[in-house]
Amino acid sequence: MTLKLGLIFSAIIFSLSSFAVPVDWKGTLTYDTEIIKDVRRTSDNCTPGNGSECINPEEDNARFQSMILKLMPEIVVNDGVTVKGEISSGGTRGSNLGESTQINSQGQTYSYYTQNTSSALTLNQLYAELYADTALYRIGRFSKHFGLGAVINSGDNIWDRFYSGYEGIEAQLKLGNLSLTPMWAKLHTSENPNGKYDSYETSISALYDNPNNNFKFGLYYSIKEVESNDDLYGTGSQSVNLIDIYVAKEWDKFSIGFEAPILSGEISNLYGTGDADFDTNAYILETKYTLNNKWYVGLNAGMIQGDDGESDSFEAMYLHPNYKKSHVMFKHNYLGFMDNSYDIFNVSMTNMTYAQLLFQYNLEAWSWDISMMWAKANETAESGSDFYDHERKEVVAATEDQSDDLGYEVNIGFDYQWNPNVVFSGNLGYHFVGDYYAFSNTSDELSVTNIMSTGMSLSINF
C-alpha cells in the first residue's frame, strides 16, 4: 500500500469524526543515528561470492540515520464493535533519512536547495474487533504474537520494524484460565484470483495462563499451504506445519521463559533441484533475576538449527527478524551496507548456539544495560562437501574447512526518560569477530577485523 491508500484511510477517519464517532489516536515516532566501524569484518580487498564471507569492498565503515513512524487509530463504533489499524512510514515501518530528497525536475547541479518528499505511507493493519458473549472475533488485516516472539511476533515494541501479518478471521475463546484462538488467513495471492495463486494459513493456539501462580503454558499449531503457482516464497508449492511450545514461570525475584518452535513439511524446488522435506527447530531460553530495586541480571541462550547443504531435507530455522538478542553481531544484515539488494534491517538469527549475560541498573530517570554475548555456528563448510550459505541462501561446494567461531560481543547502553513520553538512548557495542568470518572458500583466509558500533536515538510515544 502506498501514500494514496494512507490518505484514503485518513479520509475515512475524518469522515467518521464528523459524525461524532470516538477516535483514539496512538503512535510512536523514533529517530536514530548509527556509525559502524569495520562493518565488512575485514579490511581485505577481496571478491564476494562462492560461499565466501567477504563483503563487497566498497567502504570499510557504515553510517546511517533512520526514522520510524507508527500511527495506530482506534474507532469505537459501538459497545460491540471497534475498528483498529496501523499506518507506518516506509516499506518496513521506517525509512532512512535522505532517501527521498529531491531538487527541481531539471536537476541542475548548480542548485543549492533541496526538499524532502514524504515517504510512502503503508496500511499495515486494518481490522474490526467484534465482542460477543462467546468470543472476541477479529476480522481483517491484523498481526499476531505467540510466546517469546521467536517466530510469531506482532512487532509491538517501539523499534520493531517487522510483524507477523495475516488477512482473515480469528476468534479468541476464553474458558477460565485457558484461551483458544482458531484462525484462517490469506497470506498472499498473485495474478488471477482463482485460488491457484494463493498462500493461506490455518492455525489454532492454546494458552493456559494462571495469574495465581504466575505460570503460562502455550501451544501453537498451524498449517501453511502455498499453491504451486504462487510466488510468495519463490517458485513451487509448500505445505509446512508449525508446532510452537511456550512455557513461562515467575517467582518472587526470578522468571524464566522457554520457547521451542518446530517446523516440518514439504517444499518444492529446494535449491532448484526438486522436492524436499522441511524439518527444523530451535530452542530459546530467557531468564531474569532481580537482585534489588535497582539491579537485575539475566541469562539468554538458544540453539537455532542450520542446514548442512547436503541432505534431501532443508533444516535451517530463521527466527523472526524482530527477535534479535545482540546489538552488533546479528542486529543488521551486513551485506546490505554494500549491496542494496539486501535490507540492512531484515536479518534473522539462524544456524547458531548462543549465550548472553546481561545486567540492568535502574535509577529514577536513567537505566543502564551491560551485556556480553557468545555464539558459534552449528553448521559450517567442510572441504570436499557442499554447504549452505545461510546469509546468501545458496548451496556452495566447499574447498576448505570453516571455523564455527562467530565471536563474542560486549555492549553498554542507556535510556534517559526526559519526560513520560520522550526517551533518549545511546549504545556502544564491540564485536570480537570470530574466525567463522575468515572463510573465503580458498586457501587464503580473510584477515578478520573487529566491529565497533555507536548509536544515539530519540523515541516519542503519544
Tab-separated table of C-alpha atoms in Angstrom:
chain	number	residue	atom	x	y	z
A	1	MET	CA	0.000	0.000	0.000
A	2	THR	CA	1.210	3.479	-0.753
A	3	LEU	CA	0.566	7.066	0.265
A	4	LYS	CA	-2.715	7.026	-1.683
A	5	LEU	CA	-4.118	4.258	0.496
A	6	GLY	CA	-2.982	6.048	3.631
A	7	LEU	CA	-4.771	9.228	2.513
A	8	ILE	CA	-7.945	7.253	1.802
A	9	PHE	CA	-7.780	5.719	5.269
A	10	SER	CA	-7.227	9.172	6.800
A	11	ALA	CA	-10.257	10.480	4.909
A	12	ILE	CA	-12.358	7.669	6.389
A	13	ILE	CA	-11.143	8.593	9.861
A	14	PHE	CA	-12.040	12.256	9.445
A	15	SER	CA	-15.438	11.330	7.968
A	16	LEU	CA	-16.211	9.192	10.985
A	17	SER	CA	-15.021	12.014	13.251
A	18	SER	CA	-17.520	14.382	11.629
A	19	PHE	CA	-20.329	12.063	12.753
A	20	ALA	CA	-19.044	12.130	16.357
A	21	VAL	CA	-17.635	8.590	16.296
A	22	PRO	CA	-14.939	8.401	19.018
A	23	VAL	CA	-11.463	8.052	17.513
A	24	ASP	CA	-8.432	7.423	19.725
A	25	TRP	CA	-5.004	8.054	18.165
A	26	LYS	CA	-1.868	6.398	19.477
A	27	GLY	CA	1.554	6.157	17.944
A	28	THR	CA	5.311	6.296	18.125
A	29	LEU	CA	7.943	8.365	16.337
A	30	THR	CA	11.613	7.450	16.509
A	31	TYR	CA	14.861	8.787	15.070
A	32	ASP	CA	18.255	7.139	15.327
A	33	THR	CA	21.779	7.570	14.040
A	34	GLU	CA	24.453	4.870	13.982
A	35	ILE	CA	28.098	4.539	12.972
A	36	ILE	CA	29.610	1.086	12.453
A	37	LYS	CA	33.379	0.860	12.054
A	38	ASP	CA	34.869	-2.025	10.047
A	39	VAL	CA	31.392	-3.129	9.013
A	40	ARG	CA	32.846	-5.629	6.493
A	41	ARG	CA	34.543	-7.601	9.305
A	42	THR	CA	37.730	-7.481	7.216
A	43	SER	CA	39.889	-4.838	5.547
A	44	ASP	CA	40.976	-7.180	2.727
A	45	ASN	CA	40.291	-6.185	-0.866
A	46	CYS	CA	38.526	-9.476	-1.534
A	47	THR	CA	35.942	-10.766	-4.008
A	48	PRO	CA	32.464	-11.701	-2.682
A	49	GLY	CA	30.615	-14.848	-3.650
A	50	ASN	CA	31.102	-18.622	-3.848
A	51	GLY	CA	30.342	-19.037	-0.152
A	52	SER	CA	32.991	-16.551	0.944
A	53	GLU	CA	32.377	-14.346	3.981
A	54	CYS	CA	33.835	-11.457	2.006
A	55	ILE	CA	31.592	-8.384	1.704
A	56	ASN	CA	31.924	-6.071	-1.293
A	57	PRO	CA	34.940	-3.791	-0.534
A	58	GLU	CA	33.123	-0.565	-1.390
A	59	GLU	CA	33.701	1.020	2.027
A	60	ASP	CA	35.057	-0.247	5.355
A	61	ASN	CA	32.647	1.716	7.578
A	62	ALA	CA	28.913	2.486	7.602
A	63	ARG	CA	26.838	5.384	8.880
A	64	PHE	CA	23.111	5.939	8.550
A	65	GLN	CA	20.102	7.611	10.151
A	66	SER	CA	16.546	6.311	10.098
A	67	MET	CA	13.022	7.234	11.140
A	68	ILE	CA	10.091	5.050	12.195
A	69	LEU	CA	6.550	6.425	12.338
A	70	LYS	CA	3.662	4.258	13.519
A	71	LEU	CA	0.125	5.639	13.837
A	72	MET	CA	-2.493	3.418	15.487
A	73	PRO	CA	-6.068	4.777	15.276
A	74	GLU	CA	-8.892	3.120	17.186
A	75	ILE	CA	-12.504	3.812	16.217
A	76	VAL	CA	-15.217	2.882	18.713
A	77	VAL	CA	-18.285	2.163	16.578
A	78	ASN	CA	-20.447	0.958	19.480
A	79	ASP	CA	-20.163	-1.209	22.587
A	80	GLY	CA	-19.732	-4.331	20.476
A	81	VAL	CA	-17.578	-3.152	17.577
A	82	THR	CA	-14.168	-1.422	17.419
A	83	VAL	CA	-12.142	-0.746	14.279
A	84	LYS	CA	-8.350	-0.666	14.713
A	85	GLY	CA	-5.482	-0.007	12.355
A	86	GLU	CA	-1.832	0.831	11.932
A	87	ILE	CA	-0.236	3.211	9.434
A	88	SER	CA	3.537	3.470	9.137
A	89	SER	CA	6.136	5.205	7.018
A	90	GLY	CA	8.270	3.354	4.522
A	91	GLY	CA	8.217	-0.219	3.332
A	92	THR	CA	9.402	-1.784	6.598
A	93	ARG	CA	7.756	0.569	9.100
A	94	GLY	CA	10.541	3.093	8.586
A	95	SER	CA	12.787	4.966	6.190
A	96	ASN	CA	16.388	6.110	6.027
A	97	LEU	CA	16.862	9.856	6.263
A	98	GLY	CA	17.756	11.470	2.953
A	99	GLU	CA	16.458	8.724	0.689
A	100	SER	CA	13.551	10.857	-0.575
A	101	THR	CA	15.453	14.115	-1.117
A	102	GLN	CA	14.763	15.908	-4.417
A	103	ILE	CA	15.570	19.135	-6.253
A	104	ASN	CA	13.677	20.535	-9.249
A	105	SER	CA	12.752	18.404	-12.236
A	106	GLN	CA	15.693	19.597	-14.354
A	107	GLY	CA	18.173	18.514	-11.691
A	108	GLN	CA	20.721	21.283	-12.223
A	109	THR	CA	23.995	20.694	-10.435
A	110	TYR	CA	24.207	24.385	-9.509
A	111	SER	CA	21.006	24.290	-7.442
A	112	TYR	CA	21.548	24.907	-3.738
A	113	TYR	CA	18.117	23.995	-2.370
A	114	THR	CA	16.716	20.542	-1.686
A	115	GLN	CA	13.360	19.328	-0.447
A	116	ASN	CA	12.320	16.149	1.271
A	117	THR	CA	9.291	14.443	-0.168
A	118	SER	CA	7.336	12.295	2.241
A	119	SER	CA	7.949	8.572	2.336
A	120	ALA	CA	5.107	6.312	1.268
A	121	LEU	CA	2.571	5.521	3.973
A	122	THR	CA	1.736	1.851	4.416
A	123	LEU	CA	-1.516	0.491	5.809
A	124	ASN	CA	-0.129	-2.394	7.852
A	125	GLN	CA	-3.265	-3.308	9.758
A	126	LEU	CA	-6.995	-2.602	9.463
A	127	TYR	CA	-9.410	-4.898	11.264
A	128	ALA	CA	-12.651	-4.985	13.207
A	129	GLU	CA	-12.976	-6.447	16.681
A	130	LEU	CA	-16.438	-7.854	17.386
A	131	TYR	CA	-17.286	-8.520	21.023
A	132	ALA	CA	-19.686	-11.375	21.724
A	133	ASP	CA	-20.658	-13.489	24.725
A	134	THR	CA	-18.761	-16.483	23.359
A	135	ALA	CA	-15.585	-14.917	21.990
A	136	LEU	CA	-13.729	-11.900	20.669
A	137	TYR	CA	-13.705	-12.011	16.866
A	138	ARG	CA	-11.059	-10.244	14.799
A	139	ILE	CA	-11.716	-9.749	11.063
A	140	GLY	CA	-9.438	-8.032	8.548
A	141	ARG	CA	-5.702	-7.403	8.406
A	142	PHE	CA	-4.059	-7.962	11.788
A	143	SER	CA	-0.865	-9.140	13.469
A	144	LYS	CA	-0.284	-11.996	15.910
A	145	HIS	CA	2.156	-12.789	18.700
A	146	PHE	CA	2.991	-16.019	20.472
A	147	GLY	CA	5.361	-16.927	23.283
A	148	LEU	CA	8.648	-15.054	23.342
A	149	GLY	CA	8.064	-13.864	19.778
A	150	ALA	CA	10.807	-16.013	18.299
A	151	VAL	CA	8.682	-16.994	15.272
A	152	ILE	CA	5.225	-15.368	15.611
A	153	ASN	CA	5.909	-11.727	16.501
A	154	SER	CA	3.402	-8.862	16.425
A	155	GLY	CA	6.069	-6.145	16.405
A	156	ASP	CA	4.630	-4.166	19.331
A	157	ASN	CA	7.962	-2.840	20.615
A	158	ILE	CA	8.841	0.682	19.598
A	159	TRP	CA	11.869	-0.322	17.460
A	160	ASP	CA	10.228	-3.338	15.805
A	161	ARG	CA	10.236	-2.918	12.015
A	162	PHE	CA	8.500	-6.175	11.136
A	163	TYR	CA	5.421	-8.102	12.257
A	164	SER	CA	3.642	-11.392	11.611
A	165	GLY	CA	0.734	-10.243	9.458
A	166	TYR	CA	-2.433	-12.074	8.435
A	167	GLU	CA	-5.579	-11.211	6.473
A	168	GLY	CA	-8.527	-13.254	7.595
A	169	ILE	CA	-10.536	-14.056	10.709
A	170	GLU	CA	-9.747	-15.354	14.179
A	171	ALA	CA	-11.745	-15.953	17.345
A	172	GLN	CA	-10.417	-15.718	20.890
A	173	LEU	CA	-12.377	-18.001	23.212
A	174	LYS	CA	-11.681	-17.847	26.943
A	175	LEU	CA	-12.552	-20.724	29.271
A	176	GLY	CA	-11.337	-19.789	32.742
A	177	ASN	CA	-7.537	-19.677	32.609
A	178	LEU	CA	-7.482	-21.293	29.154
A	179	SER	CA	-7.683	-19.314	25.909
A	180	LEU	CA	-8.230	-20.910	22.491
A	181	THR	CA	-7.660	-18.954	19.276
A	182	PRO	CA	-8.502	-20.586	15.935
A	183	MET	CA	-7.622	-18.611	12.772
A	184	TRP	CA	-7.898	-18.768	8.990
A	185	ALA	CA	-5.952	-16.242	6.933
A	186	LYS	CA	-4.906	-15.476	3.384
A	187	LEU	CA	-1.170	-14.786	3.311
A	188	HIS	CA	-0.723	-13.883	-0.353
A	189	THR	CA	-2.319	-14.018	-3.767
A	190	SER	CA	-0.826	-13.200	-7.146
A	191	GLU	CA	-2.088	-12.865	-10.713
A	192	ASN	CA	-5.522	-14.435	-11.296
A	193	PRO	CA	-7.907	-14.598	-8.277
A	194	ASN	CA	-8.956	-18.190	-8.831
A	195	GLY	CA	-7.208	-19.828	-5.867
A	196	LYS	CA	-4.417	-21.318	-7.931
A	197	TYR	CA	-2.068	-18.468	-6.968
A	198	ASP	CA	-2.808	-18.362	-3.228
A	199	SER	CA	-0.999	-18.880	0.047
A	200	TYR	CA	-3.020	-19.320	3.215
A	201	GLU	CA	-2.692	-20.487	6.800
A	202	THR	CA	-4.952	-22.257	9.258
A	203	SER	CA	-3.945	-22.284	12.904
A	204	ILE	CA	-5.091	-22.791	16.454
A	205	SER	CA	-3.296	-21.680	19.586
A	206	ALA	CA	-3.959	-22.528	23.217
A	207	LEU	CA	-2.642	-20.607	26.213
A	208	TYR	CA	-3.090	-21.587	29.846
A	209	ASP	CA	-2.416	-18.518	31.995
A	210	ASN	CA	-2.751	-18.861	35.763
A	211	PRO	CA	-2.084	-15.483	37.433
A	212	ASN	CA	-2.325	-17.019	40.902
A	213	ASN	CA	0.966	-18.889	40.483
A	214	ASN	CA	2.377	-16.819	37.574
A	215	PHE	CA	2.506	-19.794	35.235
A	216	LYS	CA	1.894	-19.881	31.466
A	217	PHE	CA	1.840	-22.778	29.043
A	218	GLY	CA	1.080	-22.311	25.359
A	219	LEU	CA	0.871	-24.386	22.211
A	220	TYR	CA	0.617	-23.016	18.669
A	221	TYR	CA	-0.194	-25.262	15.705
A	222	SER	CA	-0.532	-24.057	12.122
A	223	ILE	CA	-0.695	-25.431	8.592
A	224	LYS	CA	0.662	-23.176	5.845
A	225	GLU	CA	-0.257	-24.051	2.258
A	226	VAL	CA	1.363	-22.400	-0.751
A	227	GLU	CA	-0.130	-23.292	-4.134
A	228	SER	CA	2.240	-24.285	-6.934
A	229	ASN	CA	1.596	-21.108	-8.966
A	230	ASP	CA	2.015	-18.624	-6.121
A	231	ASP	CA	5.322	-16.765	-5.885
A	232	LEU	CA	5.302	-15.751	-2.201
A	233	TYR	CA	8.365	-17.899	-1.439
A	234	GLY	CA	9.712	-18.103	-4.980
A	235	THR	CA	8.657	-20.979	-7.197
A	236	GLY	CA	6.985	-24.193	-6.182
A	237	SER	CA	4.397	-25.275	-3.646
A	238	GLN	CA	4.803	-25.657	0.104
A	239	SER	CA	2.954	-27.483	2.845
A	240	VAL	CA	4.524	-26.605	6.198
A	241	ASN	CA	3.401	-27.267	9.760
A	242	LEU	CA	4.494	-25.210	12.765
A	243	ILE	CA	4.330	-26.557	16.319
A	244	ASP	CA	5.446	-23.936	18.821
A	245	ILE	CA	5.712	-24.759	22.542
A	246	TYR	CA	5.905	-21.990	25.146
A	247	VAL	CA	6.394	-22.177	28.932
A	248	ALA	CA	6.868	-19.259	31.340
A	249	LYS	CA	7.050	-19.107	35.136
A	250	GLU	CA	7.641	-16.262	37.596
A	251	TRP	CA	8.653	-16.448	41.239
A	252	ASP	CA	9.297	-13.600	43.652
A	253	LYS	CA	12.602	-12.496	42.101
A	254	PHE	CA	13.208	-14.999	39.314
A	255	SER	CA	11.468	-15.540	35.980
A	256	ILE	CA	12.046	-17.979	33.139
A	257	GLY	CA	10.650	-18.299	29.642
A	258	PHE	CA	11.189	-21.094	27.136
A	259	GLU	CA	10.069	-21.471	23.532
A	260	ALA	CA	10.615	-24.352	21.100
A	261	PRO	CA	9.358	-23.812	17.530
A	262	ILE	CA	9.342	-26.923	15.302
A	263	LEU	CA	8.796	-26.698	11.531
A	264	SER	CA	8.096	-29.670	9.285
A	265	GLY	CA	6.557	-30.319	5.896
A	266	GLU	CA	7.386	-30.420	2.215
A	267	ILE	CA	8.974	-27.819	-0.085
A	268	SER	CA	9.126	-27.877	-3.868
A	269	ASN	CA	12.173	-26.855	-5.884
A	270	LEU	CA	14.618	-26.763	-2.978
A	271	TYR	CA	17.969	-25.350	-4.202
A	272	GLY	CA	16.419	-25.530	-7.679
A	273	THR	CA	16.872	-29.317	-7.708
A	274	GLY	CA	13.494	-30.760	-6.717
A	275	ASP	CA	11.145	-31.539	-3.826
A	276	ALA	CA	12.424	-31.919	-0.278
A	277	ASP	CA	11.300	-32.265	3.328
A	278	PHE	CA	11.325	-29.276	5.672
A	279	ASP	CA	12.472	-30.331	9.139
A	280	THR	CA	13.979	-27.872	11.619
A	281	ASN	CA	13.669	-26.486	15.141
A	282	ALA	CA	15.066	-24.071	17.698
A	283	TYR	CA	15.226	-23.845	21.497
A	284	ILE	CA	15.091	-20.396	23.095
A	285	LEU	CA	15.596	-19.572	26.783
A	286	GLU	CA	15.191	-16.252	28.627
A	287	THR	CA	15.762	-15.789	32.362
A	288	LYS	CA	15.796	-12.829	34.728
A	289	TYR	CA	16.743	-12.453	38.397
A	290	THR	CA	16.007	-9.245	40.328
A	291	LEU	CA	18.809	-8.536	42.797
A	292	ASN	CA	17.142	-5.453	44.339
A	293	ASN	CA	15.017	-2.492	43.260
A	294	LYS	CA	17.887	-1.138	41.111
A	295	TRP	CA	19.702	-4.158	39.686
A	296	TYR	CA	18.658	-7.210	37.729
A	297	VAL	CA	20.671	-9.862	35.914
A	298	GLY	CA	19.533	-12.030	33.041
A	299	LEU	CA	20.726	-15.012	31.039
A	300	ASN	CA	19.525	-15.704	27.499
A	301	ALA	CA	20.528	-18.749	25.490
A	302	GLY	CA	19.429	-20.636	22.426
A	303	MET	CA	20.138	-23.255	19.811
A	304	ILE	CA	18.889	-22.440	16.294
A	305	GLN	CA	19.327	-25.223	13.772
A	306	GLY	CA	21.191	-24.692	10.500
A	307	ASP	CA	21.265	-26.563	7.197
A	308	ASP	CA	24.216	-28.695	6.092
A	309	GLY	CA	23.503	-28.216	2.366
A	310	GLU	CA	23.843	-31.903	1.593
A	311	SER	CA	20.787	-33.800	2.854
A	312	ASP	CA	17.499	-34.133	0.982
A	313	SER	CA	15.745	-32.003	3.622
A	314	PHE	CA	16.015	-28.323	4.496
A	315	GLU	CA	16.992	-27.925	8.157
A	316	ALA	CA	17.681	-24.219	8.724
A	317	MET	CA	15.486	-22.263	11.143
A	318	TYR	CA	15.259	-18.479	10.632
A	319	LEU	CA	13.805	-16.672	13.640
A	320	HIS	CA	11.579	-13.623	13.274
A	321	PRO	CA	13.653	-10.553	12.310
A	322	ASN	CA	12.331	-8.701	15.378
A	323	TYR	CA	13.876	-11.294	17.684
A	324	LYS	CA	17.476	-10.102	17.935
A	325	LYS	CA	19.398	-10.556	21.142
A	326	SER	CA	22.616	-8.892	20.026
A	327	HIS	CA	23.374	-5.210	19.467
A	328	VAL	CA	26.129	-5.763	16.901
A	329	MET	CA	26.675	-9.388	15.874
A	330	PHE	CA	23.216	-10.148	14.468
A	331	LYS	CA	21.449	-6.787	14.510
A	332	HIS	CA	21.968	-5.933	10.823
A	333	ASN	CA	22.316	-7.695	7.506
A	334	TYR	CA	25.885	-6.571	6.824
A	335	LEU	CA	25.679	-7.484	3.138
A	336	GLY	CA	23.166	-4.654	2.735
A	337	PHE	CA	25.649	-1.922	3.635
A	338	MET	CA	27.489	-2.567	0.365
A	339	ASP	CA	24.696	-4.124	-1.734
A	340	ASN	CA	21.242	-2.513	-1.792
A	341	SER	CA	19.591	-5.750	-2.920
A	342	TYR	CA	19.715	-6.657	0.806
A	343	ASP	CA	17.789	-4.779	3.524
A	344	ILE	CA	20.150	-3.945	6.388
A	345	PHE	CA	17.304	-4.377	8.913
A	346	ASN	CA	15.904	-7.630	7.530
A	347	VAL	CA	18.076	-10.307	9.113
A	348	SER	CA	17.241	-13.344	11.237
A	349	MET	CA	19.183	-15.254	13.840
A	350	THR	CA	19.914	-18.679	12.365
A	351	ASN	CA	22.417	-21.547	12.463
A	352	MET	CA	23.870	-20.816	15.875
A	353	THR	CA	24.202	-21.713	19.508
A	354	TYR	CA	24.478	-18.618	21.702
A	355	ALA	CA	24.523	-17.417	25.298
A	356	GLN	CA	24.090	-13.886	26.609
A	357	LEU	CA	24.641	-12.463	30.084
A	358	LEU	CA	23.100	-9.066	30.788
A	359	PHE	CA	22.804	-6.614	33.655
A	360	GLN	CA	20.482	-3.623	34.068
A	361	TYR	CA	20.810	-0.775	36.559
A	362	ASN	CA	17.759	1.457	37.077
A	363	LEU	CA	17.504	4.925	38.587
A	364	GLU	CA	14.551	7.307	38.613
A	365	ALA	CA	15.034	8.552	35.035
A	366	TRP	CA	18.032	6.501	33.867
A	367	SER	CA	18.550	2.863	33.056
A	368	TRP	CA	21.886	1.311	32.060
A	369	ASP	CA	22.342	-2.009	30.257
A	370	ILE	CA	25.513	-4.088	30.052
A	371	SER	CA	25.561	-7.328	28.075
A	372	MET	CA	28.045	-9.940	26.909
A	373	MET	CA	27.274	-12.478	24.202
A	374	TRP	CA	29.000	-15.526	22.734
A	375	ALA	CA	27.961	-17.560	19.689
A	376	LYS	CA	29.137	-20.402	17.469
A	377	ALA	CA	27.809	-21.754	14.174
A	378	ASN	CA	26.102	-25.147	14.185
A	379	GLU	CA	26.798	-25.911	10.507
A	380	THR	CA	29.995	-24.893	8.682
A	381	ALA	CA	31.754	-25.646	5.407
A	382	GLU	CA	33.850	-28.808	5.162
A	383	SER	CA	36.349	-29.296	2.374
A	384	GLY	CA	35.075	-31.587	-0.364
A	385	SER	CA	31.398	-31.266	0.607
A	386	ASP	CA	28.535	-28.954	-0.249
A	387	PHE	CA	27.434	-26.465	2.404
A	388	TYR	CA	24.626	-23.953	2.782
A	389	ASP	CA	25.455	-20.231	2.861
A	390	HIS	CA	22.873	-19.018	5.378
A	391	GLU	CA	23.368	-15.327	4.556
A	392	ARG	CA	23.132	-15.535	0.753
A	393	LYS	CA	20.801	-18.580	0.931
A	394	GLU	CA	22.560	-20.780	-1.604
A	395	VAL	CA	24.373	-24.118	-1.728
A	396	VAL	CA	28.107	-23.937	-2.454
A	397	ALA	CA	30.837	-26.540	-2.890
A	398	ALA	CA	33.481	-26.137	-0.181
A	399	THR	CA	37.175	-26.286	-0.987
A	400	GLU	CA	38.339	-25.505	2.575
A	401	ASP	CA	37.193	-26.037	6.149
A	402	GLN	CA	35.417	-23.265	8.061
A	403	SER	CA	35.676	-22.421	11.753
A	404	ASP	CA	32.491	-22.412	13.838
A	405	ASP	CA	33.623	-19.423	15.980
A	406	LEU	CA	31.217	-16.491	15.451
A	407	GLY	CA	32.953	-14.478	18.164
A	408	TYR	CA	31.594	-12.591	21.136
A	409	GLU	CA	30.199	-9.154	21.867
A	410	VAL	CA	30.324	-6.604	24.683
A	411	ASN	CA	27.704	-3.878	24.791
A	412	ILE	CA	26.749	-0.947	27.023
A	413	GLY	CA	23.716	1.272	26.552
A	414	PHE	CA	21.479	3.714	28.396
A	415	ASP	CA	17.940	5.115	28.310
A	416	TYR	CA	17.135	8.551	29.698
A	417	GLN	CA	13.448	9.314	30.170
A	418	TRP	CA	13.348	13.054	29.557
A	419	ASN	CA	9.625	13.084	30.282
A	420	PRO	CA	6.906	10.393	30.374
A	421	ASN	CA	6.654	10.360	26.562
A	422	VAL	CA	10.230	11.050	25.412
A	423	VAL	CA	13.282	8.784	25.786
A	424	PHE	CA	16.873	9.467	24.699
A	425	SER	CA	19.062	6.400	24.225
A	426	GLY	CA	22.690	5.655	23.482
A	427	ASN	CA	24.618	2.492	22.721
A	428	LEU	CA	28.228	1.332	22.328
A	429	GLY	CA	28.894	-2.218	21.135
A	430	TYR	CA	32.015	-4.135	20.193
A	431	HIS	CA	32.083	-7.424	18.275
A	432	PHE	CA	35.220	-9.512	18.650
A	433	VAL	CA	34.872	-11.188	15.253
A	434	GLY	CA	35.415	-14.945	15.191
A	435	ASP	CA	37.283	-16.998	12.608
A	436	TYR	CA	33.998	-18.103	11.024
A	437	TYR	CA	34.165	-14.840	9.067
A	438	ALA	CA	37.725	-15.526	7.881
A	439	PHE	CA	36.369	-18.150	5.473
A	440	SER	CA	36.934	-17.264	1.811
A	441	ASN	CA	36.451	-20.772	0.356
A	442	THR	CA	40.016	-20.550	-0.917
A	443	SER	CA	43.393	-21.380	0.595
A	444	ASP	CA	43.830	-17.679	1.509
A	445	GLU	CA	41.843	-16.836	4.618
A	446	LEU	CA	40.498	-13.346	5.212
A	447	SER	CA	42.062	-11.271	7.964
A	448	VAL	CA	39.190	-10.523	10.369
A	449	THR	CA	38.683	-7.063	11.875
A	450	ASN	CA	36.590	-6.364	14.962
A	451	ILE	CA	33.448	-4.224	14.640
A	452	MET	CA	32.555	-1.231	16.811
A	453	SER	CA	29.053	0.256	16.727
A	454	THR	CA	27.931	3.537	18.300
A	455	GLY	CA	24.454	4.997	18.141
A	456	MET	CA	22.031	7.560	19.553
A	457	SER	CA	18.248	7.606	19.307
A	458	LEU	CA	15.136	9.556	20.263
A	459	SER	CA	11.754	7.888	20.761
A	460	ILE	CA	8.398	9.592	21.353
A	461	ASN	CA	5.198	7.871	22.479
A	462	PHE	CA	1.871	9.607	22.030
